[in-house]
């Protein structure tokens, strides 16, 4: 981005408490009416500085991106709400502002309030980044509810506007490392159901357990037919939520990247997902992240057997699972991915850096020789997977029927029934 449309104080380590402290640093911003991006991360701003900055920002009608990550380090909890309120109130007056990054700021329950008016009212918003904000389930619920309100505000604006295309869909939500937990998933499911044209969702490392993941998938993400990137790594699926994931995959025909690494997917869960792949769901899938999931060779074989139905798959991450790197199934997978790179690599999305092949398999676990997995018949495995699939599909159907009801997550009987059924199976 050229200097004429970018204003940056990024990474300068400035401690700006007052308007006077800020003044020497924003002359270029004041004079630039064409600024499109402002980067302020890596400094610390007090209330007075934020109020002075807000007075300048509100006049920038061409502003499209505001990077406000890591701007409250060492600030008192009492300082953050008024400082943040001043900035976000000003940004509400920027009609072209599409991207907001507020990562690495401490927005717990006591300081999240200023976010709600902005997130529920700023109809130009397309890309929201909230990583490492310490939200917790209560504040996370408030954020999700604001995004649900935003969807209604966008729709209302389109219906009353002579140029409805000027109000874009919410396309990206990145909300990782925020301890959202299962308790906020009912609200997040409603938010994604309301913003059903979303393209990218990343909710990594949030302590979401299988019942929460199941609800998020069945009641929320199943409605997002345009989804292209889904990253839920470092949450807990087990085969419970893996079955729901398998049943939800056909809802995403445009999905290009799926991240479910470090999710305790298990081999049973992998086989359920692979079976859905074999049926032709998610034909656009290019990247599959499966590291550290306790997947053994039976789960890997199921994935490799489904490759014929995934013609665009070019990158698979498998490190940290439970098989031998020298196994013929691994060699087969490598060969297929290498052949695809030779065939499609040179002209595949020309000009864009691409990931191809397998990741480094330097942290694999050896399978336990005493396991009796091989003693179980393929027919038995197939019957159990069919039962998983049937129950997961029932969860999706019941979620659709109940989507207009206010059902608390812990009272979602369909998810509980699925969990109980799957806990009775012993496949790993």
Coordinates of C-alpha atoms in Angstrom, one line a residue:
X1 CA 0.0 0.0 0.0
X2 CA 1.4 3.4 -1.0
X3 CA 2.3 5.9 1.7
X4 CA -0.4 8.2 0.4
X5 CA -3.1 5.9 1.6
X6 CA -1.4 4.4 4.6
X7 CA -0.7 6.0 8.0
X8 CA 1.3 3.9 10.4
X9 CA 2.8 4.1 13.9
X10 CA 3.2 0.4 14.0
X11 CA 5.6 -1.1 16.5
X12 CA 7.1 2.2 17.7
X13 CA 6.5 1.5 21.4
X14 CA 5.0 4.9 22.1
X15 CA 3.4 5.7 25.4
X16 CA 0.8 8.3 24.5
X17 CA -1.3 9.4 27.5
X18 CA -2.7 12.8 26.5
X19 CA -3.7 14.7 23.4
X20 CA -0.4 16.6 23.7
X21 CA 1.6 13.4 23.7
X22 CA -0.2 12.3 20.5
X23 CA 0.0 15.6 18.6
X24 CA 3.6 15.3 17.3
X25 CA 2.9 11.9 15.8
X26 CA -0.3 12.5 13.8
X27 CA 0.4 15.5 11.6
X28 CA 0.5 13.3 8.5
X29 CA -2.8 11.7 9.4
X30 CA -4.5 15.1 9.9
X31 CA -3.3 16.3 6.5
X32 CA -4.2 13.2 4.5
X33 CA -7.8 13.1 3.4
X34 CA -7.2 10.0 1.2
X35 CA -5.9 7.7 4.0
X36 CA -7.4 4.2 3.6
X37 CA -5.5 2.3 6.3
X38 CA -4.4 3.2 9.8
X39 CA -2.0 1.0 11.8
X40 CA -1.5 1.8 15.4
X41 CA -0.4 -1.6 16.9
X42 CA 2.5 -1.9 19.3
X43 CA 1.9 1.4 21.1
X44 CA -0.1 2.2 24.3
X45 CA -2.8 4.9 24.2
X46 CA -4.5 6.6 27.2
X47 CA -8.0 8.1 27.3
X48 CA -6.9 11.6 26.3
X49 CA -4.8 10.4 23.4
X50 CA -7.7 8.2 22.1
X51 CA -10.1 11.0 22.3
X52 CA -7.8 13.3 20.3
X53 CA -7.2 10.5 17.8
X54 CA -10.9 9.9 17.5
X55 CA -11.5 13.5 16.5
X56 CA -9.2 13.0 13.6
X57 CA -10.4 9.5 12.5
X58 CA -14.0 10.5 12.2
X59 CA -13.3 12.8 9.3
X60 CA -11.5 10.1 7.2
X61 CA -14.3 9.1 4.9
X62 CA -12.1 6.9 2.7
X63 CA -10.7 4.8 5.6
X64 CA -11.1 1.1 4.9
X65 CA -8.8 -0.6 7.5
X66 CA -8.2 0.1 11.1
X67 CA -5.5 -2.0 12.9
X68 CA -6.0 -1.2 16.6
X69 CA -4.3 -4.3 18.0
X70 CA -2.2 -4.1 21.1
X71 CA -2.8 -0.5 21.9
X72 CA -3.7 -0.8 25.6
X73 CA -0.7 -2.5 27.1
X74 CA -0.2 -1.5 30.8
X75 CA -3.4 0.5 30.9
X76 CA -5.8 0.2 33.9
X77 CA -9.0 -1.6 33.4
X78 CA -10.8 1.7 34.1
X79 CA -9.0 3.4 31.2
X80 CA -9.9 0.9 28.5
X81 CA -13.7 1.4 28.2
X82 CA -13.7 5.2 27.6
X83 CA -10.6 5.1 25.4
X84 CA -12.1 2.3 23.3
X85 CA -15.5 4.0 23.2
X86 CA -14.0 7.2 21.8
X87 CA -12.2 5.3 19.0
X88 CA -15.2 3.1 18.0
X89 CA -17.7 5.9 18.1
X90 CA -15.5 7.8 15.7
X91 CA -15.1 4.8 13.4
X92 CA -18.9 4.5 13.2
X93 CA -18.7 7.7 11.1
X94 CA -16.3 6.1 8.5
X95 CA -18.6 4.8 5.8
X96 CA -15.9 2.8 3.9
X97 CA -14.4 1.1 7.0
X98 CA -14.5 -2.6 6.1
X99 CA -11.7 -4.2 8.4
X100 CA -11.2 -3.8 12.1
X101 CA -8.5 -5.6 14.1
X102 CA -8.6 -5.3 17.8
X103 CA -6.4 -8.3 18.8
X104 CA -4.2 -8.4 21.8
X105 CA -6.2 -6.0 23.9
X106 CA -7.7 -7.1 27.2
X107 CA -11.5 -7.1 26.6
X108 CA -12.9 -9.1 29.4
X109 CA -16.4 -8.8 30.6
X110 CA -15.6 -5.6 32.4
X111 CA -14.3 -3.8 29.3
X112 CA -16.2 -5.3 26.4
X113 CA -19.2 -2.9 26.6
X114 CA -17.9 -0.3 24.0
X115 CA -17.6 -3.1 21.4
X116 CA -21.3 -3.9 21.4
X117 CA -22.7 -0.6 19.9
X118 CA -20.0 -0.6 17.2
X119 CA -20.4 -4.3 16.2
X120 CA -24.1 -4.2 16.2
X121 CA -24.4 -1.0 14.1
X122 CA -21.5 -0.6 11.7
X123 CA -23.0 -2.0 8.6
X124 CA -19.9 -1.5 6.3
X125 CA -18.0 -4.1 8.4
X126 CA -16.7 -7.1 6.4
X127 CA -13.7 -8.4 8.4
X128 CA -13.5 -8.6 12.2
X129 CA -10.3 -9.8 13.9
X130 CA -10.4 -10.4 17.7
X131 CA -7.6 -12.7 18.8
X132 CA -6.2 -13.0 22.3
X133 CA -8.7 -10.6 23.9
X134 CA -9.5 -12.6 27.1
X135 CA -13.2 -12.6 26.4
X136 CA -14.4 -15.7 28.2
X137 CA -17.8 -17.2 27.6
X138 CA -19.8 -14.3 29.0
X139 CA -18.1 -11.5 27.0
X140 CA -17.9 -13.9 24.0
X141 CA -21.7 -14.2 24.1
X142 CA -22.1 -10.5 24.1
X143 CA -19.9 -10.2 21.0
X144 CA -21.8 -12.9 19.2
X145 CA -25.2 -11.3 20.1
X146 CA -23.9 -8.0 18.6
X147 CA -23.0 -9.7 15.4
X148 CA -26.5 -11.2 15.2
X149 CA -27.9 -7.7 15.6
X150 CA -25.5 -6.5 12.9
X151 CA -26.9 -8.9 10.4
X152 CA -30.4 -7.5 11.1
X153 CA -29.1 -4.0 10.7
X154 CA -27.4 -4.8 7.4
X155 CA -30.6 -6.4 6.1
X156 CA -32.7 -3.4 7.2
X157 CA -30.3 -1.0 5.6
X158 CA -30.4 -2.9 2.3
X159 CA -34.2 -2.9 2.2
X160 CA -34.3 0.9 2.8
X161 CA -31.4 1.9 0.6
X162 CA -31.4 2.9 -3.0
X163 CA -28.0 1.2 -3.3
X164 CA -28.2 -2.0 -1.3
X165 CA -25.0 -3.4 -2.7
X166 CA -23.1 -0.7 -0.7
X167 CA -23.8 -2.7 2.4
X168 CA -21.6 -5.8 2.3
X169 CA -22.0 -9.1 4.0
X170 CA -19.9 -10.0 7.0
X171 CA -17.2 -12.1 5.4
X172 CA -14.5 -12.8 8.0
X173 CA -14.6 -13.5 11.7
X174 CA -11.3 -14.4 13.4
X175 CA -11.9 -14.9 17.2
X176 CA -9.1 -17.2 18.6
X177 CA -7.5 -17.6 21.9
X178 CA -10.4 -16.1 23.7
X179 CA -11.7 -18.9 26.1
X180 CA -15.1 -18.8 24.5
X181 CA -15.8 -22.3 25.7
X182 CA -19.0 -24.3 25.1
X183 CA -21.1 -21.8 27.1
X184 CA -21.1 -19.2 24.4
X185 CA -21.7 -21.5 21.4
X186 CA -25.5 -21.0 21.4
X187 CA -24.9 -17.3 20.8
X188 CA -22.2 -17.9 18.2
X189 CA -24.4 -20.4 16.3
X190 CA -27.1 -17.8 16.1
X191 CA -24.6 -15.2 14.9
X192 CA -23.3 -17.4 12.1
X193 CA -26.8 -18.4 11.1
X194 CA -27.8 -14.7 10.8
X195 CA -24.6 -13.9 8.9
X196 CA -25.0 -16.9 6.6
X197 CA -22.9 -15.6 3.7
X198 CA -19.7 -15.5 5.7
X199 CA -16.6 -16.8 3.9
X200 CA -13.9 -17.2 6.7
X201 CA -14.3 -18.4 10.3
X202 CA -11.3 -19.0 12.5
X203 CA -12.0 -19.8 16.2
X204 CA -8.9 -21.6 17.3
X205 CA -7.8 -22.4 20.9
X206 CA -11.1 -21.5 22.6
X207 CA -11.6 -24.4 25.0
X208 CA -14.7 -25.5 23.2
X209 CA -15.7 -29.0 24.1
X210 CA -17.5 -31.6 22.0
X211 CA -21.1 -30.5 22.9
X212 CA -20.3 -26.9 22.1
X213 CA -18.6 -27.8 18.8
X214 CA -21.6 -30.0 17.9
X215 CA -24.0 -27.2 18.5
X216 CA -21.9 -24.6 16.7
X217 CA -21.8 -26.9 13.6
X218 CA -25.4 -28.1 13.5
X219 CA -27.2 -25.0 14.6
X220 CA -24.9 -22.4 13.1
X221 CA -22.3 -23.3 10.5
X222 CA -24.6 -25.7 8.7
X223 CA -26.4 -22.6 7.4
X224 CA -23.2 -21.0 5.9
X225 CA -23.3 -22.4 2.4
X226 CA -20.6 -19.9 1.1
X227 CA -18.0 -20.9 3.7
X228 CA -14.5 -21.2 2.2
X229 CA -12.2 -21.4 5.3
X230 CA -13.1 -23.0 8.6
X231 CA -10.4 -23.3 11.3
X232 CA -11.4 -24.8 14.6
X233 CA -8.0 -26.1 15.6
X234 CA -7.1 -26.7 19.3
X235 CA -10.7 -27.3 20.5
X236 CA -12.1 -30.7 21.6
X237 CA -14.1 -32.7 19.0
X238 CA -13.7 -36.4 19.9
X239 CA -15.8 -38.7 17.7
X240 CA -18.9 -37.0 19.1
X241 CA -18.4 -33.7 17.2
X242 CA -16.5 -35.4 14.4
X243 CA -19.8 -37.2 13.5
X244 CA -21.6 -33.9 13.4
X245 CA -18.8 -32.4 11.3
X246 CA -19.1 -35.3 8.8
X247 CA -22.9 -34.7 8.5
X248 CA -22.3 -30.9 8.1
X249 CA -19.6 -31.1 5.4
X250 CA -22.2 -31.3 2.5
X251 CA -23.4 -27.9 3.6
X252 CA -20.2 -26.3 2.4
X253 CA -19.7 -26.9 -1.4
X254 CA -17.2 -24.0 -1.6
X255 CA -15.0 -25.0 1.3
X256 CA -11.3 -24.7 0.4
X257 CA -9.6 -25.1 3.8
X258 CA -10.6 -27.1 6.9
X259 CA -8.5 -26.9 10.1
X260 CA -9.3 -29.4 12.7
X261 CA -5.8 -30.2 14.0
X262 CA -5.3 -30.8 17.8
X263 CA -9.0 -31.5 18.2
X264 CA -8.9 -35.2 19.4
X265 CA -10.8 -36.2 16.3
X266 CA -9.8 -39.9 16.8
X267 CA -9.7 -42.5 14.1
X268 CA -13.4 -43.2 14.3
X269 CA -14.0 -39.5 13.7
X270 CA -11.6 -39.5 10.8
X271 CA -13.3 -42.4 9.2
X272 CA -16.7 -40.7 9.5
X273 CA -15.3 -37.6 7.9
X274 CA -13.6 -39.6 5.1
X275 CA -16.8 -41.4 4.4
X276 CA -18.5 -38.1 3.8
X277 CA -15.6 -37.0 1.5
X278 CA -16.1 -40.2 -0.5
X279 CA -19.7 -39.2 -1.2
X280 CA -18.5 -36.1 -3.0
X281 CA -19.1 -33.4 -0.4
X282 CA -16.9 -30.3 -0.3
X283 CA -15.4 -30.9 -3.8
X284 CA -13.4 -27.6 -3.7
X285 CA -11.3 -28.7 -0.6
X286 CA -7.6 -27.8 -1.0
X287 CA -6.1 -27.8 2.5
X288 CA -6.8 -30.2 5.3
X289 CA -5.2 -29.7 8.7
X290 CA -5.4 -32.9 10.9
X291 CA -2.3 -32.8 13.2
X292 CA -2.3 -34.3 16.7
X293 CA -5.7 -36.0 16.5
X294 CA -4.9 -39.6 17.6
X295 CA -5.6 -40.8 14.1
X296 CA -4.2 -44.3 13.4
X297 CA -3.6 -46.1 10.2
X298 CA -7.2 -47.1 9.7
X299 CA -8.3 -43.5 9.8
X300 CA -5.5 -42.5 7.5
X301 CA -6.4 -45.3 5.0
X302 CA -10.0 -44.1 5.0
X303 CA -8.8 -40.6 4.1
X304 CA -6.5 -41.9 1.3
X305 CA -9.3 -44.1 -0.1
X306 CA -11.4 -40.9 -0.4
X307 CA -8.9 -38.9 -2.4
X308 CA -10.5 -39.8 -5.7
X309 CA -13.5 -37.6 -4.6
X310 CA -11.2 -34.7 -3.5
X311 CA -9.5 -33.8 -6.8
X312 CA -8.3 -30.4 -5.6
X313 CA -6.8 -31.5 -2.3
X314 CA -3.2 -30.5 -2.4
X315 CA -2.1 -30.1 1.3
X316 CA -2.6 -32.5 4.2
X317 CA -1.1 -32.0 7.7
X318 CA -0.8 -35.2 9.7
X319 CA 2.1 -34.8 12.1
X320 CA 1.5 -36.0 15.7
X321 CA -0.8 -38.8 14.8
X322 CA -0.5 -42.5 15.5
X323 CA 1.1 -44.4 12.6
X324 CA 4.4 -45.2 11.1
X325 CA 5.9 -42.8 8.5
X326 CA 7.1 -45.7 6.5
X327 CA 3.6 -47.2 6.1
X328 CA 2.6 -47.9 2.5
X329 CA -0.5 -45.8 3.0
X330 CA 1.6 -42.7 3.7
X331 CA 3.7 -43.4 0.5
X332 CA 0.4 -43.7 -1.4
X333 CA -0.7 -40.3 -0.1
X334 CA 2.6 -38.7 -0.9
X335 CA 2.5 -40.0 -4.5
X336 CA -1.0 -38.7 -5.1
X337 CA -0.2 -35.2 -3.7
X338 CA 3.1 -35.1 -5.7
X339 CA 1.3 -36.0 -8.9
X340 CA -1.2 -33.2 -8.3
X341 CA 1.6 -30.7 -7.7
X342 CA 3.2 -31.7 -11.0
X343 CA -0.1 -31.4 -12.8
X344 CA -1.5 -28.3 -11.3
X345 CA 1.3 -26.6 -9.5
X346 CA 2.8 -24.3 -12.1
X347 CA -0.5 -22.6 -13.0
X348 CA -2.5 -23.1 -9.8
X349 CA -3.7 -19.6 -8.8
X350 CA -0.7 -18.0 -10.4
X351 CA 1.1 -15.4 -8.3
X352 CA -0.1 -16.8 -5.0
X353 CA 2.1 -18.7 -2.6
X354 CA 0.8 -22.2 -2.2
X355 CA 1.1 -25.0 0.3
X356 CA 1.5 -28.5 -1.3
X357 CA 2.0 -32.1 -0.1
X358 CA 2.5 -33.4 3.4
X359 CA 3.8 -31.6 6.4
X360 CA 6.9 -32.8 8.2
X361 CA 6.1 -36.1 10.1
X362 CA 8.7 -35.7 12.8
X363 CA 6.4 -36.2 15.8
X364 CA 4.4 -39.3 15.1
X365 CA 3.3 -41.7 17.8
X366 CA 3.8 -45.4 17.2
X367 CA 0.7 -47.5 17.3
X368 CA 0.3 -49.8 20.3
X369 CA 1.0 -53.3 19.2
X370 CA -1.4 -54.7 21.8
X371 CA -4.4 -52.8 20.4
X372 CA -7.1 -55.0 19.1
X373 CA -8.3 -52.6 16.4
X374 CA -7.4 -55.0 13.6
X375 CA -9.5 -57.7 15.2
X376 CA -12.7 -55.7 14.7
X377 CA -14.4 -56.5 11.4
X378 CA -14.7 -53.9 8.6
X379 CA -18.5 -54.7 8.7
X380 CA -18.6 -53.7 12.3
X381 CA -16.8 -50.5 11.7
X382 CA -19.1 -49.7 8.8
X383 CA -22.2 -50.3 10.9
X384 CA -21.0 -48.0 13.7
X385 CA -20.1 -45.3 11.2
X386 CA -23.6 -45.6 9.6
X387 CA -25.1 -45.2 13.1
X388 CA -22.9 -42.1 13.7
X389 CA -23.9 -40.6 10.4
X390 CA -27.6 -41.3 10.9
X391 CA -27.6 -39.7 14.4
X392 CA -25.6 -36.7 13.2
X393 CA -28.0 -36.1 10.4
X394 CA -30.8 -36.2 12.9
X395 CA -29.0 -33.5 15.0
X396 CA -28.9 -31.3 11.9
X397 CA -32.5 -31.8 11.2
X398 CA -33.6 -31.1 14.7
X399 CA -31.4 -28.0 14.8
X400 CA -33.1 -26.6 11.7
X401 CA -36.5 -27.3 13.2
X402 CA -35.6 -25.5 16.4
X403 CA -33.6 -22.6 14.9
X404 CA -36.3 -20.0 15.9
X405 CA -36.5 -21.3 19.5
X406 CA -34.3 -20.0 22.3
X407 CA -32.9 -23.3 23.5
X408 CA -30.0 -23.2 26.0
X409 CA -27.0 -25.1 25.0
X410 CA -27.0 -27.3 28.0
X411 CA -30.5 -28.3 27.4
X412 CA -29.9 -29.3 23.7
X413 CA -31.2 -32.9 24.0
X414 CA -30.2 -33.8 20.4
X415 CA -26.5 -33.1 21.1
X416 CA -26.7 -34.9 24.4
X417 CA -28.2 -38.0 22.7
X418 CA -25.6 -37.9 20.0
X419 CA -22.8 -37.7 22.6
X420 CA -24.3 -40.6 24.6
X421 CA -24.7 -42.8 21.6
X422 CA -21.1 -42.2 20.4
X423 CA -19.6 -42.7 23.8
X424 CA -20.9 -46.3 23.7
X425 CA -18.6 -47.1 20.7
X426 CA -15.0 -48.2 21.3
X427 CA -13.3 -47.5 18.0
X428 CA -10.3 -45.2 18.3

